[in-house]
C-alpha cells in the first residue's frame, strides 16, 4: 500500500546474527540459508497489485473499496505488516474472491503513523478511526478482523451496530501465549521502550525481531529450503510474495505499543474482562450480532490458546498466514466464511 519493499529479512543484521547462533554446528545449513537469501534478494518481482481505491478517510486511516453490489463486508487487518495480505496477488486475494461471490468488500488501511500519532493507543484506534468509519455505512457492515485486527473488530462490534462479526486468528486471551513467551515479549518491550518513547513510534524492525524469536529455527530453515526451489516455480513465487509482505510494515504509535505489551500481553486485560474501550470495559458478549471465529491450530504467531472462544469456533490445521493465503485457504476459510455471511439475516 504505502510501504517500500525491502528485498531481504528486515532487520538484516539481526537475521545474520540469528543465522550464526542457530547454525553454529551445521555449516551446510549456513551455506544453504545464505544461498537462499542471495537468491531471494536477486529474484525478479511480479508487478504488484494495484491498490484498491480510497473512498473515505479518517485522519491517516483510509477505507479502500473493492467494489461489488452486495452486503458490505469490512476487513480489519492488523497494524503489524501491511493490509495487502488480504489482497496479495491476482490468484490469492481473499477480498477479490469474496467480491466475486456477490459481496461488497471494504478494507481498512491503517496508513503510516507519524510522531503526532504517538499518543493513540490500541483502544484509541477503535474510538478514533474504526467507529467513525463504521458509522459511514448506510447499512451495518459485517466486520471481518484478522490477527490483531480481529481484537479491534471485537471492540468495535461491541460499540457499534454491525450485521455480523468474524474473527480470524485473533488474540483475546493473552495468557494463552504461556509464561515463557510472555516473559520474552516483556523483555523485548523493555529493550524497545526507550527508543519508542524518544521517537514516538515503535519501529517495525523491533517487532519483526520478536516474531523471529518465536521460532528462530523455522526462520532460517525456510531460506535454506528456498535455495532448493526452481525460481520459476509457483512455490518460489509464493515464498517471495509472502516474505516481501512480512518484511514490510509501518511503525506503531508509541502508545499503541505500550498498551499492547504492558496491558494486553502482560496483564491480559481483554481476557480478564478489564480492557476499556470508549469509556467502559469491553467483552465479546457485548456484540449482539452473530459472531464466528476461525482458529489456526498450527499458528505460532497467535496460538490457538489465545483465541476469543466464541461459541461458533472453526478450527483449521494451518498456520497464521497460511490460513488466509495458503493452498487450503479457500477450503478452510474463504468458502466457510462466505457461506456464513450469506446466511446472515439482512438488517431491518
Tab-separated table of C-alpha atoms in Angstrom:
chain	number	residue	atom	x	y	z
A	1	UNK	CA	0.000	0.000	0.000
A	2	UNK	CA	2.307	2.838	1.147
A	3	UNK	CA	5.289	0.787	2.254
A	4	UNK	CA	8.520	0.458	0.305
A	5	UNK	CA	9.679	-3.087	-0.359
A	6	UNK	CA	12.947	-4.315	1.090
A	7	UNK	CA	14.329	-7.426	-0.592
A	8	UNK	CA	15.655	-9.270	2.394
A	9	UNK	CA	14.859	-10.120	6.001
A	10	UNK	CA	14.349	-6.950	7.996
A	11	UNK	CA	16.440	-6.142	10.029
A	12	UNK	CA	19.110	-7.967	8.049
A	13	UNK	CA	21.918	-7.694	10.678
A	14	UNK	CA	19.733	-9.439	13.243
A	15	UNK	CA	18.839	-12.167	10.752
A	16	UNK	CA	22.526	-12.800	10.074
A	17	UNK	CA	23.313	-12.875	13.798
A	18	UNK	CA	20.474	-15.335	14.339
A	19	UNK	CA	21.779	-17.425	11.458
A	20	UNK	CA	25.179	-17.697	13.142
A	21	UNK	CA	23.717	-18.605	16.532
A	22	UNK	CA	21.178	-21.131	15.237
A	23	UNK	CA	23.526	-22.949	12.858
A	24	UNK	CA	26.851	-22.825	14.708
A	25	UNK	CA	27.282	-26.598	14.403
A	26	UNK	CA	25.818	-27.004	10.933
A	27	UNK	CA	27.958	-25.250	8.283
A	28	UNK	CA	25.990	-26.882	5.463
A	29	UNK	CA	22.768	-25.275	6.696
A	30	UNK	CA	24.560	-21.914	6.904
A	31	UNK	CA	25.601	-22.151	3.265
A	32	UNK	CA	22.132	-23.184	2.067
A	33	UNK	CA	20.442	-20.398	4.044
A	34	UNK	CA	22.883	-17.808	2.683
A	35	UNK	CA	22.336	-19.109	-0.847
A	36	UNK	CA	18.573	-18.886	-0.298
A	37	UNK	CA	18.985	-15.321	0.952
A	38	UNK	CA	21.096	-14.400	-2.087
A	39	UNK	CA	18.525	-15.856	-4.480
A	40	UNK	CA	15.678	-14.139	-2.655
A	41	UNK	CA	17.352	-10.734	-2.839
A	42	UNK	CA	18.154	-11.144	-6.537
A	43	UNK	CA	14.824	-12.627	-7.628
A	44	UNK	CA	12.599	-10.783	-10.080
A	45	UNK	CA	9.423	-9.432	-8.529
A	46	UNK	CA	5.959	-9.623	-10.017
A	47	UNK	CA	4.193	-6.390	-10.778
A	48	UNK	CA	2.359	-5.502	-7.559
A	49	UNK	CA	-1.400	-5.451	-7.329
A	50	UNK	CA	-2.960	-2.056	-7.916
A	51	UNK	CA	-4.170	-0.717	-4.584
A	52	UNK	CA	-7.922	-0.596	-4.093
A	53	UNK	CA	-9.338	2.943	-4.446
A	54	UNK	CA	-9.795	5.067	-1.341
A	55	UNK	CA	-13.398	6.180	-0.751
A	56	UNK	CA	-13.241	7.615	2.773
A	57	UNK	CA	-10.618	8.739	5.278
A	58	UNK	CA	-10.354	9.373	8.954
A	59	UNK	CA	-7.032	11.017	9.679
A	60	UNK	CA	-4.261	8.806	8.295
A	61	UNK	CA	-6.622	5.795	8.034
A	62	UNK	CA	-8.120	5.029	4.633
A	63	UNK	CA	-11.182	2.995	3.734
A	64	UNK	CA	-10.491	1.130	0.475
A	65	UNK	CA	-13.277	-0.130	-1.768
A	66	UNK	CA	-13.093	-3.468	-3.603
A	67	UNK	CA	-16.409	-2.820	-5.377
A	68	UNK	CA	-19.451	-5.026	-5.664
A	69	UNK	CA	-23.184	-4.720	-5.204
A	70	UNK	CA	-23.924	-6.992	-2.257
A	71	UNK	CA	-23.767	-6.812	1.518
A	72	UNK	CA	-20.884	-4.651	2.814
A	73	UNK	CA	-18.074	-6.636	4.444
A	74	UNK	CA	-15.426	-4.566	6.216
A	75	UNK	CA	-11.998	-6.220	6.568
A	76	UNK	CA	-9.900	-5.021	9.502
A	77	UNK	CA	-6.247	-6.125	9.313
A	78	UNK	CA	-3.587	-5.914	11.978
A	79	UNK	CA	-1.424	-2.803	12.193
A	80	UNK	CA	1.637	-5.085	12.143
A	81	UNK	CA	2.595	-5.686	8.473
A	82	UNK	CA	0.600	-4.181	5.594
A	83	UNK	CA	-3.095	-4.881	4.924
A	84	UNK	CA	-2.136	-6.239	1.493
A	85	UNK	CA	-2.084	-9.806	2.880
A	86	UNK	CA	-5.853	-9.728	2.281
A	87	UNK	CA	-5.313	-8.622	-1.346
A	88	UNK	CA	-1.969	-10.271	-2.017
A	89	UNK	CA	-1.931	-11.299	-5.673
A	90	UNK	CA	-4.192	-11.962	-8.619
A	91	UNK	CA	-4.750	-15.563	-7.555
A	92	UNK	CA	-4.506	-15.072	-3.781
A	93	UNK	CA	-6.790	-12.183	-2.923
A	94	UNK	CA	-9.333	-13.067	-0.256
A	95	UNK	CA	-11.074	-9.732	-0.786
A	96	UNK	CA	-11.440	-10.001	-4.560
A	97	UNK	CA	-12.509	-13.631	-4.292
A	98	UNK	CA	-15.269	-12.582	-1.892
A	99	UNK	CA	-16.370	-9.815	-4.255
A	100	UNK	CA	-16.779	-12.490	-6.919
A	101	UNK	CA	-19.222	-14.290	-4.603
A	102	UNK	CA	-21.673	-11.386	-4.567
A	103	UNK	CA	-20.448	-9.295	-1.635
A	104	UNK	CA	-19.075	-5.745	-1.407
A	105	UNK	CA	-15.756	-5.925	0.468
A	106	UNK	CA	-14.040	-2.921	2.031
A	107	UNK	CA	-10.567	-2.769	3.557
A	108	UNK	CA	-9.161	-0.670	6.385
A	109	UNK	CA	-5.697	0.670	5.509
A	110	UNK	CA	-4.099	1.970	8.708
A	111	UNK	CA	-1.639	4.198	6.836
A	112	UNK	CA	1.724	5.265	8.210
A	113	UNK	CA	1.748	6.742	11.723
A	114	UNK	CA	3.919	9.753	12.421
A	115	UNK	CA	5.202	11.306	15.618
A	116	UNK	CA	1.917	13.207	16.047
A	117	UNK	CA	0.172	9.827	16.468
A	118	UNK	CA	2.360	8.872	19.425
A	119	UNK	CA	-0.486	9.045	21.988
A	120	UNK	CA	-3.056	6.946	20.072
A	121	UNK	CA	-3.213	3.614	21.877
A	122	UNK	CA	-4.921	0.351	20.911
A	123	UNK	CA	-8.321	1.415	22.227
A	124	UNK	CA	-7.847	4.801	20.562
A	125	UNK	CA	-7.667	3.146	17.150
A	126	UNK	CA	-11.149	1.749	17.743
A	127	UNK	CA	-12.505	5.023	19.121
A	128	UNK	CA	-10.889	7.497	16.710
A	129	UNK	CA	-10.826	5.512	13.472
A	130	UNK	CA	-12.928	2.342	13.368
A	131	UNK	CA	-16.140	3.556	14.984
A	132	UNK	CA	-16.418	6.744	12.858
A	133	UNK	CA	-15.705	4.803	9.645
A	134	UNK	CA	-18.232	2.078	10.511
A	135	UNK	CA	-20.791	4.840	11.085
A	136	UNK	CA	-20.404	5.998	7.450
A	137	UNK	CA	-22.015	2.814	6.095
A	138	UNK	CA	-25.701	3.279	5.213
A	139	UNK	CA	-26.381	-0.298	6.354
A	140	UNK	CA	-24.450	-2.110	9.096
A	141	UNK	CA	-21.449	-3.965	7.655
A	142	UNK	CA	-20.141	-7.388	8.573
A	143	UNK	CA	-16.793	-6.948	10.328
A	144	UNK	CA	-14.001	-9.396	9.472
A	145	UNK	CA	-10.905	-8.903	11.625
A	146	UNK	CA	-7.599	-10.663	11.034
A	147	UNK	CA	-4.913	-11.126	13.706
A	148	UNK	CA	-4.810	-8.073	15.983
A	149	UNK	CA	-7.385	-6.533	13.663
A	150	UNK	CA	-9.768	-9.184	14.997
A	151	UNK	CA	-9.154	-7.946	18.542
A	152	UNK	CA	-10.023	-4.426	17.401
A	153	UNK	CA	-13.048	-5.741	15.496
A	154	UNK	CA	-14.458	-7.335	18.659
A	155	UNK	CA	-14.236	-3.999	20.465
A	156	UNK	CA	-15.760	-2.136	17.518
A	157	UNK	CA	-18.624	-4.634	17.245
A	158	UNK	CA	-19.354	-4.142	20.944
A	159	UNK	CA	-19.593	-0.363	20.457
A	160	UNK	CA	-21.439	-0.081	17.134
A	161	UNK	CA	-24.241	-1.613	15.111
A	162	UNK	CA	-22.919	-4.353	12.818
A	163	UNK	CA	-24.517	-7.170	10.844
A	164	UNK	CA	-22.011	-9.774	11.977
A	165	UNK	CA	-18.537	-10.295	13.399
A	166	UNK	CA	-15.941	-12.749	12.089
A	167	UNK	CA	-12.529	-13.026	13.754
A	168	UNK	CA	-9.613	-14.776	12.040
A	169	UNK	CA	-6.600	-15.830	14.136
A	170	UNK	CA	-7.410	-13.058	16.603
A	171	UNK	CA	-5.875	-12.976	20.109
A	172	UNK	CA	-8.048	-12.177	23.111
A	173	UNK	CA	-6.827	-14.375	25.999
A	174	UNK	CA	-3.178	-13.326	26.006
A	175	UNK	CA	-2.271	-15.733	28.800
A	176	UNK	CA	-2.574	-18.339	26.043
A	177	UNK	CA	0.926	-17.390	24.898
A	178	UNK	CA	2.316	-19.063	28.016
A	179	UNK	CA	4.551	-17.597	30.676
A	180	UNK	CA	7.822	-18.129	28.810
A	181	UNK	CA	6.681	-16.360	25.640
A	182	UNK	CA	5.058	-13.527	27.586
A	183	UNK	CA	8.251	-13.030	29.606
A	184	UNK	CA	10.235	-12.884	26.357
A	185	UNK	CA	7.836	-10.282	24.950
A	186	UNK	CA	8.107	-8.264	28.166
A	187	UNK	CA	11.887	-8.306	27.853
A	188	UNK	CA	11.567	-7.288	24.217
A	189	UNK	CA	9.404	-4.295	25.185
A	190	UNK	CA	11.867	-3.281	27.897
A	191	UNK	CA	14.540	-3.070	25.215
A	192	UNK	CA	12.336	-1.233	22.707
A	193	UNK	CA	10.622	1.215	25.048
A	194	UNK	CA	13.348	3.907	25.406
A	195	UNK	CA	13.643	4.211	21.621
A	196	UNK	CA	9.875	4.171	21.213
A	197	UNK	CA	9.473	6.945	23.793
A	198	UNK	CA	12.124	9.055	22.078
A	199	UNK	CA	10.702	8.587	18.562
A	200	UNK	CA	7.034	8.439	19.480
A	201	UNK	CA	6.929	5.276	17.358
A	202	UNK	CA	7.715	1.561	17.656
A	203	UNK	CA	9.919	0.613	14.671
A	204	UNK	CA	8.646	-2.319	12.648
A	205	UNK	CA	12.111	-3.921	12.810
A	206	UNK	CA	11.808	-4.237	16.579
A	207	UNK	CA	8.530	-6.125	16.239
A	208	UNK	CA	9.893	-8.374	13.494
A	209	UNK	CA	12.735	-9.412	15.798
A	210	UNK	CA	10.159	-10.609	18.301
A	211	UNK	CA	8.367	-12.720	15.690
A	212	UNK	CA	11.629	-14.371	14.681
A	213	UNK	CA	12.377	-15.319	18.262
A	214	UNK	CA	9.128	-17.262	18.471
A	215	UNK	CA	10.670	-19.862	16.144
A	216	UNK	CA	14.196	-18.909	15.007
A	217	UNK	CA	14.948	-22.328	13.551
A	218	UNK	CA	11.981	-22.107	11.190
A	219	UNK	CA	13.053	-18.632	10.035
A	220	UNK	CA	16.457	-19.994	8.996
A	221	UNK	CA	15.093	-23.240	7.553
A	222	UNK	CA	12.685	-21.535	5.146
A	223	UNK	CA	15.520	-19.588	3.499
A	224	UNK	CA	17.586	-22.772	3.254
A	225	UNK	CA	14.614	-24.501	1.608
A	226	UNK	CA	14.172	-21.597	-0.828
A	227	UNK	CA	17.687	-22.282	-2.160
A	228	UNK	CA	16.411	-25.624	-3.485
A	229	UNK	CA	13.339	-24.271	-5.268
A	230	UNK	CA	13.096	-23.772	-9.003
A	231	UNK	CA	12.963	-19.960	-9.268
A	232	UNK	CA	10.260	-20.285	-11.946
A	233	UNK	CA	8.008	-22.435	-9.751
A	234	UNK	CA	4.804	-21.293	-8.116
A	235	UNK	CA	6.310	-22.271	-4.740
A	236	UNK	CA	9.192	-19.837	-5.284
A	237	UNK	CA	6.854	-17.039	-6.385
A	238	UNK	CA	4.650	-17.632	-3.352
A	239	UNK	CA	7.638	-17.507	-0.993
A	240	UNK	CA	8.806	-14.205	-2.482
A	241	UNK	CA	5.339	-12.649	-2.212
A	242	UNK	CA	4.915	-13.633	1.415
A	243	UNK	CA	8.440	-12.733	2.517
A	244	UNK	CA	8.254	-9.348	0.843
A	245	UNK	CA	4.966	-8.747	2.659
A	246	UNK	CA	6.407	-9.946	6.003
A	247	UNK	CA	9.387	-7.618	5.666
A	248	UNK	CA	7.264	-4.551	5.032
A	249	UNK	CA	5.322	-2.586	7.560
A	250	UNK	CA	4.815	0.792	9.146
A	251	UNK	CA	5.814	1.647	12.721
A	252	UNK	CA	3.272	1.635	15.524
A	253	UNK	CA	2.443	4.685	17.624
A	254	UNK	CA	4.279	4.580	20.958
A	255	UNK	CA	1.032	4.445	22.953
A	256	UNK	CA	-0.181	1.524	20.832
A	257	UNK	CA	2.987	-0.427	21.605
A	258	UNK	CA	2.829	0.456	25.293
A	259	UNK	CA	-0.786	-0.712	25.659
A	260	UNK	CA	-0.167	-3.818	23.554
A	261	UNK	CA	2.838	-5.003	25.554
A	262	UNK	CA	2.003	-3.711	29.035
A	263	UNK	CA	-1.770	-4.100	29.244
A	264	UNK	CA	-2.877	-6.635	26.651
A	265	UNK	CA	0.055	-9.076	26.661
A	266	UNK	CA	1.436	-8.631	30.190
A	267	UNK	CA	-1.846	-8.080	32.066
A	268	UNK	CA	-4.242	-9.880	29.684
A	269	UNK	CA	-6.842	-7.162	30.161
A	270	UNK	CA	-9.132	-8.423	27.351
A	271	UNK	CA	-9.077	-11.987	28.657
A	272	UNK	CA	-9.643	-10.796	32.218
A	273	UNK	CA	-12.579	-8.574	31.229
A	274	UNK	CA	-10.659	-5.400	32.140
A	275	UNK	CA	-9.918	-3.830	28.755
A	276	UNK	CA	-11.586	-0.429	28.418
A	277	UNK	CA	-12.700	0.970	25.075
A	278	UNK	CA	-14.852	4.080	24.650
A	279	UNK	CA	-15.099	4.590	28.401
A	280	UNK	CA	-16.151	1.119	29.544
A	281	UNK	CA	-14.856	-2.442	29.728
A	282	UNK	CA	-15.418	-4.422	26.551
A	283	UNK	CA	-16.213	-8.141	26.172
A	284	UNK	CA	-17.125	-10.295	23.161
A	285	UNK	CA	-20.566	-10.896	24.659
A	286	UNK	CA	-21.427	-7.216	24.188
A	287	UNK	CA	-21.702	-7.742	20.426
A	288	UNK	CA	-25.357	-8.606	19.807
A	289	UNK	CA	-24.789	-9.619	16.170
A	290	UNK	CA	-23.985	-13.184	15.035
A	291	UNK	CA	-20.307	-13.956	15.634
A	292	UNK	CA	-17.812	-16.560	14.463
A	293	UNK	CA	-14.081	-17.164	14.827
A	294	UNK	CA	-11.613	-19.117	12.718
A	295	UNK	CA	-8.621	-20.515	14.596
A	296	UNK	CA	-5.399	-21.851	13.056
A	297	UNK	CA	-4.332	-24.809	15.168
A	298	UNK	CA	-0.726	-24.689	13.861
A	299	UNK	CA	-0.416	-20.936	14.486
A	300	UNK	CA	2.853	-19.818	16.133
A	301	UNK	CA	2.150	-16.078	15.902
A	302	UNK	CA	-1.310	-16.204	17.539
A	303	UNK	CA	-1.559	-19.620	19.224
A	304	UNK	CA	-4.983	-21.231	19.363
A	305	UNK	CA	-4.908	-20.904	23.167
A	306	UNK	CA	-5.183	-17.106	22.815
A	307	UNK	CA	-8.443	-17.241	20.816
A	308	UNK	CA	-11.635	-15.392	21.740
A	309	UNK	CA	-13.541	-18.628	22.494
A	310	UNK	CA	-16.736	-17.703	20.718
A	311	UNK	CA	-19.425	-20.408	20.677
A	312	UNK	CA	-19.103	-20.741	16.884
A	313	UNK	CA	-15.432	-21.705	16.590
A	314	UNK	CA	-13.973	-23.190	13.401
A	315	UNK	CA	-10.500	-24.752	13.797
A	316	UNK	CA	-8.224	-25.415	10.841
A	317	UNK	CA	-4.874	-27.164	10.705
A	318	UNK	CA	-2.856	-24.320	9.203
A	319	UNK	CA	-0.513	-21.540	10.291
A	320	UNK	CA	-1.174	-17.862	10.874
A	321	UNK	CA	-0.564	-16.655	7.317
A	322	UNK	CA	-1.362	-19.903	5.531
A	323	UNK	CA	-4.950	-19.834	6.756
A	324	UNK	CA	-5.516	-16.611	4.765
A	325	UNK	CA	-3.453	-17.162	1.604
A	326	UNK	CA	-2.242	-20.778	1.678
A	327	UNK	CA	-3.184	-23.625	-0.589
A	328	UNK	CA	-6.073	-24.695	1.666
A	329	UNK	CA	-7.307	-21.165	2.442
A	330	UNK	CA	-10.328	-21.354	0.137
A	331	UNK	CA	-11.404	-24.686	1.621
A	332	UNK	CA	-10.772	-23.875	5.288
A	333	UNK	CA	-11.585	-20.160	5.462
A	334	UNK	CA	-12.780	-18.367	2.341
A	335	UNK	CA	-15.729	-20.591	1.434
A	336	UNK	CA	-16.898	-21.269	5.016
A	337	UNK	CA	-16.827	-17.542	5.784
A	338	UNK	CA	-18.675	-16.691	2.561
A	339	UNK	CA	-21.344	-19.281	3.391
A	340	UNK	CA	-21.673	-17.894	6.914
A	341	UNK	CA	-22.069	-14.313	5.718
A	342	UNK	CA	-24.595	-15.356	3.071
A	343	UNK	CA	-26.750	-16.970	5.772
A	344	UNK	CA	-26.841	-13.855	7.976
A	345	UNK	CA	-30.226	-12.121	8.262
A	346	UNK	CA	-30.491	-8.851	6.396
A	347	UNK	CA	-30.648	-5.763	8.659
A	348	UNK	CA	-34.083	-4.285	9.159
